[in-house]
Amino acid sequence: MASNFLKSVPFFLLLAIVMAGDPDILTDFIPPANSSSNGLDGNFFTFTGMRSAVSSGNPSTFTITKANLANFPALNGQSVSYALLQFPAGAINPPHTHPRSAELLFVVEGCLNVGFVDTNNTLYTQTLQAGDMFVFPKGLVHYQSNDDPKQPAAAVSAFGSANAGTVSVPLSVFATGIDDVILAKAFKTDVATIQKLKAGLTPTA
């Protein structure tokens, strides 16, 4: 029985490697359901959702405008997506992960302090200026922060997946219903502190 399992290991390793990213497609692109490529034109391959973000100036809160599979169907099967990140003075993009892709960040305005933590709990940080790029490896917890108290910042992120996914660390830990006692034990604190943290993440009506 053990030898049969060991014989199957290379197959499962190969399967894991093949399934590590977006699946390859056997056509040039994937048309929408219930349609064919004959009825498409350049509009299908055009995304205009960034226009308002570019023309409206600097937002008052941290804002992400995404071009991904959810709002740009032409990306289906193409293994790419983008996001425009706009940071008012002092704003942050809290710690989060992208489970299906690395992120390549390009700063287009201002300065950003960025960092990620690897699986050995080593923190890698950098201060980026306009024109700088930084890569956040796939699946690792990372953040971006505009520490300038007066000037905004902006960046464009490229992903190697049409649907990279985002898991917010604060929200996934404190806003998903995990029992307060479990969290108090995990963070070596008391339930009252956990409840304060949860209250701070609860949207106001």
CSV table of C-alpha atoms in Angstrom, one decimal:
chain,number,residue,atom,x,y,z
A,1,MET,CA,0.0,0.0,0.0
A,2,ALA,CA,2.8,2.4,0.9
A,3,SER,CA,4.6,1.7,-2.3
A,4,ASN,CA,1.5,2.4,-4.3
A,5,PHE,CA,1.2,5.7,-2.5
A,6,LEU,CA,4.8,6.6,-3.2
A,7,LYS,CA,4.4,5.7,-6.9
A,8,SER,CA,1.5,8.2,-7.1
A,9,VAL,CA,3.5,11.1,-5.4
A,10,PRO,CA,5.1,12.3,-8.7
A,11,PHE,CA,1.7,12.5,-10.3
A,12,PHE,CA,0.3,14.6,-7.5
A,13,LEU,CA,3.3,16.8,-7.5
A,14,LEU,CA,3.0,17.4,-11.2
A,15,LEU,CA,-0.8,18.0,-10.8
A,16,ALA,CA,-0.1,20.6,-8.1
A,17,ILE,CA,2.4,22.4,-10.3
A,18,VAL,CA,0.1,22.4,-13.3
A,19,MET,CA,-2.8,23.7,-11.1
A,20,ALA,CA,-0.7,26.4,-9.4
A,21,GLY,CA,-1.9,29.3,-11.5
A,22,ASP,CA,-4.8,30.1,-13.8
A,23,PRO,CA,-5.5,27.2,-16.2
A,24,ASP,CA,-4.3,27.5,-19.8
A,25,ILE,CA,-7.0,27.9,-22.4
A,26,LEU,CA,-7.2,26.1,-25.8
A,27,THR,CA,-8.6,29.2,-27.7
A,28,ASP,CA,-7.4,32.7,-28.2
A,29,PHE,CA,-9.9,34.0,-25.7
A,30,ILE,CA,-13.1,33.0,-24.0
A,31,PRO,CA,-16.2,34.7,-25.3
A,32,PRO,CA,-19.1,35.3,-22.8
A,33,ALA,CA,-21.5,32.5,-22.2
A,34,ASN,CA,-24.3,32.2,-24.8
A,35,SER,CA,-22.3,34.1,-27.5
A,36,SER,CA,-19.6,33.4,-30.1
A,37,SER,CA,-16.5,35.3,-31.1
A,38,ASN,CA,-18.2,36.2,-34.4
A,39,GLY,CA,-20.4,38.7,-32.6
A,40,LEU,CA,-17.6,40.4,-30.6
A,41,ASP,CA,-15.8,43.6,-31.4
A,42,GLY,CA,-13.2,45.8,-29.7
A,43,ASN,CA,-15.6,46.8,-27.0
A,44,PHE,CA,-15.4,43.3,-25.4
A,45,PHE,CA,-11.6,43.8,-24.9
A,46,THR,CA,-11.9,47.3,-23.6
A,47,PHE,CA,-12.2,48.3,-19.9
A,48,THR,CA,-13.2,51.9,-19.1
A,49,GLY,CA,-13.7,51.5,-15.4
A,50,MET,CA,-10.5,53.4,-14.6
A,51,ARG,CA,-11.7,56.6,-16.3
A,52,SER,CA,-13.6,57.9,-13.3
A,53,ALA,CA,-10.7,57.1,-10.9
A,54,VAL,CA,-8.2,58.9,-13.1
A,55,SER,CA,-10.4,62.0,-13.8
A,56,SER,CA,-11.9,62.5,-10.4
A,57,GLY,CA,-8.7,63.5,-8.6
A,58,ASN,CA,-7.6,62.3,-5.2
A,59,PRO,CA,-10.2,60.5,-3.1
A,60,SER,CA,-10.7,61.2,0.6
A,61,THR,CA,-10.2,57.6,1.7
A,62,PHE,CA,-8.0,54.7,0.5
A,63,THR,CA,-9.6,53.5,-2.8
A,64,ILE,CA,-8.9,50.5,-5.0
A,65,THR,CA,-10.3,50.3,-8.5
A,66,LYS,CA,-9.9,46.8,-10.0
A,67,ALA,CA,-9.9,45.5,-13.5
A,68,ASN,CA,-10.4,41.7,-12.9
A,69,LEU,CA,-12.5,38.8,-14.0
A,70,ALA,CA,-15.5,40.1,-12.0
A,71,ASN,CA,-15.8,43.3,-14.0
A,72,PHE,CA,-13.8,42.7,-17.1
A,73,PRO,CA,-14.9,39.4,-18.6
A,74,ALA,CA,-12.4,39.5,-21.4
A,75,LEU,CA,-9.7,38.6,-18.8
A,76,ASN,CA,-11.2,35.1,-18.5
A,77,GLY,CA,-8.3,32.7,-19.2
A,78,GLN,CA,-5.7,35.4,-19.7
A,79,SER,CA,-4.0,35.2,-16.3
A,80,VAL,CA,-3.7,39.0,-15.9
A,81,SER,CA,-5.5,41.7,-13.9
A,82,TYR,CA,-4.8,45.2,-12.6
A,83,ALA,CA,-5.7,47.5,-9.7
A,84,LEU,CA,-5.3,51.2,-9.2
A,85,LEU,CA,-4.5,52.1,-5.6
A,86,GLN,CA,-5.1,55.7,-4.5
A,87,PHE,CA,-3.8,56.7,-1.0
A,88,PRO,CA,-4.8,60.1,0.6
A,89,ALA,CA,-2.2,61.5,3.0
A,90,GLY,CA,-1.7,59.1,5.8
A,91,ALA,CA,-3.8,56.3,4.3
A,92,ILE,CA,-2.9,52.6,4.4
A,93,ASN,CA,-3.9,49.4,2.6
A,94,PRO,CA,-4.1,47.1,5.7
A,95,PRO,CA,-2.2,43.7,5.8
A,96,HIS,CA,-3.8,41.3,3.3
A,97,THR,CA,-2.9,38.4,0.9
A,98,HIS,CA,-3.6,37.4,-2.6
A,99,PRO,CA,-4.0,33.6,-2.6
A,100,ARG,CA,-3.8,33.1,-6.4
A,101,SER,CA,-1.1,35.5,-7.5
A,102,ALA,CA,2.0,37.5,-6.8
A,103,GLU,CA,1.5,41.3,-7.0
A,104,LEU,CA,3.8,43.7,-8.9
A,105,LEU,CA,3.3,47.2,-7.5
A,106,PHE,CA,4.4,50.3,-9.5
A,107,VAL,CA,4.3,53.7,-7.8
A,108,VAL,CA,3.0,56.5,-10.0
A,109,GLU,CA,2.7,59.3,-7.5
A,110,GLY,CA,4.1,60.1,-4.1
A,111,CYS,CA,5.9,57.7,-1.8
A,112,LEU,CA,4.8,54.4,-0.2
A,113,ASN,CA,6.2,52.3,2.6
A,114,VAL,CA,5.6,48.7,1.8
A,115,GLY,CA,6.4,45.3,3.3
A,116,PHE,CA,5.6,41.6,3.4
A,117,VAL,CA,6.2,38.8,5.8
A,118,ASP,CA,7.5,35.4,4.5
A,119,THR,CA,6.8,32.0,5.8
A,120,ASN,CA,9.8,32.3,8.3
A,121,ASN,CA,8.1,35.4,9.8
A,122,THR,CA,10.8,37.6,8.3
A,123,LEU,CA,9.6,41.1,7.4
A,124,TYR,CA,10.9,42.8,4.2
A,125,THR,CA,10.2,46.5,3.9
A,126,GLN,CA,11.0,49.3,1.5
A,127,THR,CA,10.2,53.0,0.9
A,128,LEU,CA,9.2,53.4,-2.7
A,129,GLN,CA,9.2,56.6,-4.8
A,130,ALA,CA,7.3,57.4,-8.0
A,131,GLY,CA,8.8,55.1,-10.7
A,132,ASP,CA,9.8,52.3,-8.3
A,133,MET,CA,8.4,48.8,-8.4
A,134,PHE,CA,8.1,46.1,-5.7
A,135,VAL,CA,6.9,42.5,-5.9
A,136,PHE,CA,4.8,40.9,-3.2
A,137,PRO,CA,5.2,37.1,-3.5
A,138,LYS,CA,2.1,35.0,-4.0
A,139,GLY,CA,0.0,34.3,-0.9
A,140,LEU,CA,2.2,36.3,1.6
A,141,VAL,CA,0.8,38.9,4.0
A,142,HIS,CA,1.7,42.4,2.8
A,143,TYR,CA,0.7,46.0,3.2
A,144,GLN,CA,1.2,49.5,1.7
A,145,SER,CA,1.2,52.8,3.6
A,146,ASN,CA,1.4,56.5,2.6
A,147,ASP,CA,3.1,58.0,5.6
A,148,ASP,CA,3.2,61.5,4.2
A,149,PRO,CA,0.8,63.6,6.3
A,150,LYS,CA,0.2,66.1,3.4
A,151,GLN,CA,0.7,64.5,0.0
A,152,PRO,CA,-1.4,61.7,-1.7
A,153,ALA,CA,0.1,58.7,-3.4
A,154,ALA,CA,-1.0,56.3,-6.1
A,155,ALA,CA,0.2,53.0,-7.5
A,156,VAL,CA,-0.8,50.4,-10.1
A,157,SER,CA,-0.7,46.7,-9.2
A,158,ALA,CA,-0.4,43.9,-11.8
A,159,PHE,CA,-1.4,40.4,-11.0
A,160,GLY,CA,-0.7,37.0,-12.7
A,161,SER,CA,-4.3,35.9,-12.4
A,162,ALA,CA,-7.6,37.2,-13.7
A,163,ASN,CA,-8.9,36.7,-10.2
A,164,ALA,CA,-6.1,37.0,-7.7
A,165,GLY,CA,-8.4,37.2,-4.7
A,166,THR,CA,-7.9,39.3,-1.6
A,167,VAL,CA,-8.0,38.2,2.0
A,168,SER,CA,-7.9,41.1,4.5
A,169,VAL,CA,-6.1,40.0,7.7
A,170,PRO,CA,-8.0,42.3,10.1
A,171,LEU,CA,-11.4,41.4,8.6
A,172,SER,CA,-10.8,37.7,8.2
A,173,VAL,CA,-9.6,37.4,11.8
A,174,PHE,CA,-11.9,39.9,13.6
A,175,ALA,CA,-15.0,40.3,11.4
A,176,THR,CA,-15.9,36.7,10.4
A,177,GLY,CA,-17.5,35.4,13.6
A,178,ILE,CA,-14.5,33.6,15.1
A,179,ASP,CA,-15.4,33.1,18.8
A,180,ASP,CA,-14.0,35.8,21.1
A,181,VAL,CA,-12.5,33.2,23.5
A,182,ILE,CA,-10.6,31.6,20.7
A,183,LEU,CA,-9.2,34.9,19.5
A,184,ALA,CA,-8.4,36.0,23.1
A,185,LYS,CA,-6.4,32.8,23.6
A,186,ALA,CA,-4.7,33.1,20.2
A,187,PHE,CA,-3.6,36.7,20.8
A,188,LYS,CA,-2.9,36.1,24.5
A,189,THR,CA,-5.3,38.8,25.7
A,190,ASP,CA,-8.7,39.1,27.1
A,191,VAL,CA,-12.2,38.9,25.6
A,192,ALA,CA,-12.9,42.6,26.3
A,193,THR,CA,-9.8,43.6,24.1
A,194,ILE,CA,-11.0,41.4,21.3
A,195,GLN,CA,-14.5,42.9,21.4
A,196,LYS,CA,-12.9,46.4,21.2
A,197,LEU,CA,-11.0,45.3,18.1
A,198,LYS,CA,-14.1,43.8,16.5
A,199,ALA,CA,-16.1,47.0,17.3
A,200,GLY,CA,-13.5,49.1,15.5
A,201,LEU,CA,-13.9,47.0,12.3
A,202,THR,CA,-17.7,47.0,12.3
A,203,PRO,CA,-19.1,49.4,9.7
A,204,THR,CA,-21.3,52.2,11.1
A,205,ALA,CA,-24.8,52.4,9.7
